[in-house]
């Protein structure tokens, strides 16, 4: 289980995360919702040990171990896998090179390891394009590659930052099915989203954040039943 | 002027370009991954040359002296990367000041140890003299330098294109942070790349000590030419370093032959032109 405890993160003098706490239980999908600029990416970067921002107080714990102060590669090797906002595939590398670059074998978490053939079964598109340079893929294909690249490191928890950003509705529903398939493998997911529908369809638990603080925590059904809250913090009825 | 004149000058220019490539390839490799402009590279060249010169007597073999120069500078590079550069990494001004300051310190140390008189690394016997073809004389040592340059270029191409380390380096050029976030210890790769780049400078120094000569100030001259190479070719690009080296080698040679009094202009003029029309250089991406 991933625990974020009273986290305070800053960019220089800007105090962005203001005592944010949340938890992602083993094997669950937890969604973080919030409007632009509310600190979602800051949260993901703080968990992953990426700087900036600078974490000035609070803790991040994974399976009971403190992650704060470790470097990103050490955090990744403890089982966290980042699928960053904006995909950030290695543009000049081929699809295959992107996938094998950081591949790590089974991580001893008892689950069958992700291999090229398993990843291609989930994203057949990538197999068709495996020799193509990643920079020439479409946005949707790049998103699949960003997810697949991280799966190849065999993480036990995925941090996905707005995977649906910029995708056409048809691709978003395809992405939903793919993330559902991932969920069924028992991997835990922290899913940052602005697409309420996608988050509601996938999440076991939802956090809404505003200005670096949690303003709502509950099940998707609770959020569904509270249009006033959705209107105030997410701008959708 | 007769055609033979042009042929000889072209040969001289291309072989000088090969020497420049030995230096510039390491420089551009380091910049491509680490975004560090290593201004110590000229001093590495000179120090490597002197170390090769001194090692030649006990080792008794030019090839071993080249290896000694390269290994010694590789070690110096590792120490500098791990204990100094790492502390200021990501702050371009501090990096520039650090590498520039180190260049002065190394140059002074070299002057103290080896003195101010020009020294030559003796050319091994089997590389003395010339090969005669089409009635022209091609010095064997220049041919050797050309082969070495081609060999190093092929090796670096293989390293980047066909190995896992090369994949990591190319991915790091695209997005360093993501490489780290995927669980790769990028710092260890930095140390390796800085070591390799430094070794190439040391190797260039020993070869350059036989090709040109070693004297205080040779470090700054070769660094300047190396900078022009990578600015022309595009910082961080291996193809750019190949093309840039050839262009600068030829410009320098023909410039000195035709307009000896304008020898700086013939190099910096085209560089300024490229910078104005295409600031990232011929092959550069940034
Ligand atoms: N590198 C940075 N330096 C300074 N301020 C930053 C930096 N990155 C983000 N911020 C600021 O921090 C705040 C939170 O940004 P963050 O990227 O976490 O928002 P977000 O919730 O992910 O937004 P979006 O949905 O648009 O991705 C914003 O006000 C942003 O301007
Ligand atoms: Mg964001």
PDB file of C-alpha atoms and ligand atoms in Angstrom, chain A residues 11 14 16 34-43 52 85 161-162 165 192 194 209, ligand 1:
ATOM      1  CA  UNK A  11       8.328  25.317  -6.279  1.00  0.00           C
ATOM      2  CA  UNK A  14       5.071  28.734  -4.360  1.00  0.00           C
ATOM      3  CA  UNK A  16       1.640  23.872  -3.947  1.00  0.00           C
ATOM      4  CA  UNK A  34      -8.996  18.174  -9.779  1.00  0.00           C
ATOM      5  CA  UNK A  35      -9.015  21.088 -12.169  1.00  0.00           C
ATOM      6  CA  UNK A  36      -5.993  22.473 -14.008  1.00  0.00           C
ATOM      7  CA  UNK A  37      -3.184  23.666 -11.804  1.00  0.00           C
ATOM      8  CA  UNK A  38      -4.500  22.136  -8.578  1.00  0.00           C
ATOM      9  CA  UNK A  39      -1.323  20.158  -7.897  1.00  0.00           C
ATOM     10  CA  UNK A  40      -2.028  16.720  -9.414  1.00  0.00           C
ATOM     11  CA  UNK A  41       1.223  16.461 -11.334  1.00  0.00           C
ATOM     12  CA  UNK A  42       3.047  17.980  -8.378  1.00  0.00           C
ATOM     13  CA  UNK A  43       1.699  15.115  -6.268  1.00  0.00           C
ATOM     14  CA  UNK A  52      11.279  20.195  -8.705  1.00  0.00           C
ATOM     15  CA  UNK A  85       1.537  13.469 -18.222  1.00  0.00           C
ATOM     16  CA  UNK A 161      -0.985  11.186 -14.887  1.00  0.00           C
ATOM     17  CA  UNK A 162      -3.898  12.156 -17.165  1.00  0.00           C
ATOM     18  CA  UNK A 165      -5.463  13.950 -22.115  1.00  0.00           C
ATOM     19  CA  UNK A 192      -4.844  11.218 -12.004  1.00  0.00           C
ATOM     20  CA  UNK A 194      -9.671  15.340 -15.462  1.00  0.00           C
ATOM     21  CA  UNK A 209      -8.081  17.965  -4.686  1.00  0.00           C
TER      22      UNK A 209
HETATM   23  N1  LIG C   1       8.235  23.771 -12.450  1.00  0.00           N
HETATM   24  C1  LIG C   1       7.349  24.612 -11.865  1.00  0.00           C
HETATM   25  N2  LIG C   1       7.765  25.782 -11.342  1.00  0.00           N
HETATM   26  C2  LIG C   1       6.906  26.630 -10.754  1.00  0.00           C
HETATM   27  N3  LIG C   1       5.597  26.404 -10.614  1.00  0.00           N
HETATM   28  C3  LIG C   1       5.115  25.243 -11.113  1.00  0.00           C
HETATM   29  C4  LIG C   1       5.967  24.299 -11.763  1.00  0.00           C
HETATM   30  N4  LIG C   1       5.217  23.249 -12.154  1.00  0.00           N
HETATM   31  C5  LIG C   1       3.972  23.545 -11.765  1.00  0.00           C
HETATM   32  N5  LIG C   1       3.890  24.722 -11.131  1.00  0.00           N
HETATM   33  C6  LIG C   1       2.702  25.343 -10.561  1.00  0.00           C
HETATM   34  O1  LIG C   1       2.182  24.474  -9.571  1.00  0.00           O
HETATM   35  C7  LIG C   1       0.764  24.444  -9.619  1.00  0.00           C
HETATM   36  C8  LIG C   1       0.307  22.989  -9.733  1.00  0.00           C
HETATM   37  O2  LIG C   1       0.761  22.477 -10.991  1.00  0.00           O
HETATM   38  P1  LIG C   1       0.494  20.975 -11.423  1.00  0.00           P
HETATM   39  O3  LIG C   1       1.270  20.760 -12.651  1.00  0.00           O
HETATM   40  O4  LIG C   1       0.737  20.093 -10.272  1.00  0.00           O
HETATM   41  O5  LIG C   1      -1.057  21.043 -11.752  1.00  0.00           O
HETATM   42  P2  LIG C   1      -1.996  19.894 -12.318  1.00  0.00           P
HETATM   43  O6  LIG C   1      -3.062  19.698 -11.306  1.00  0.00           O
HETATM   44  O7  LIG C   1      -1.208  18.718 -12.705  1.00  0.00           O
HETATM   45  O8  LIG C   1      -2.590  20.609 -13.594  1.00  0.00           O
HETATM   46  P3  LIG C   1      -2.981  19.991 -15.040  1.00  0.00           P
HETATM   47  O9  LIG C   1      -4.304  19.334 -14.896  1.00  0.00           O
HETATM   48  O10 LIG C   1      -3.082  21.196 -15.912  1.00  0.00           O
HETATM   49  O11 LIG C   1      -1.911  19.072 -15.435  1.00  0.00           O
HETATM   50  C9  LIG C   1       0.357  25.310 -10.787  1.00  0.00           C
HETATM   51  O12 LIG C   1      -0.044  26.548 -10.267  1.00  0.00           O
HETATM   52  C10 LIG C   1       1.608  25.467 -11.605  1.00  0.00           C
HETATM   53  O13 LIG C   1       1.642  26.716 -12.220  1.00  0.00           O
END
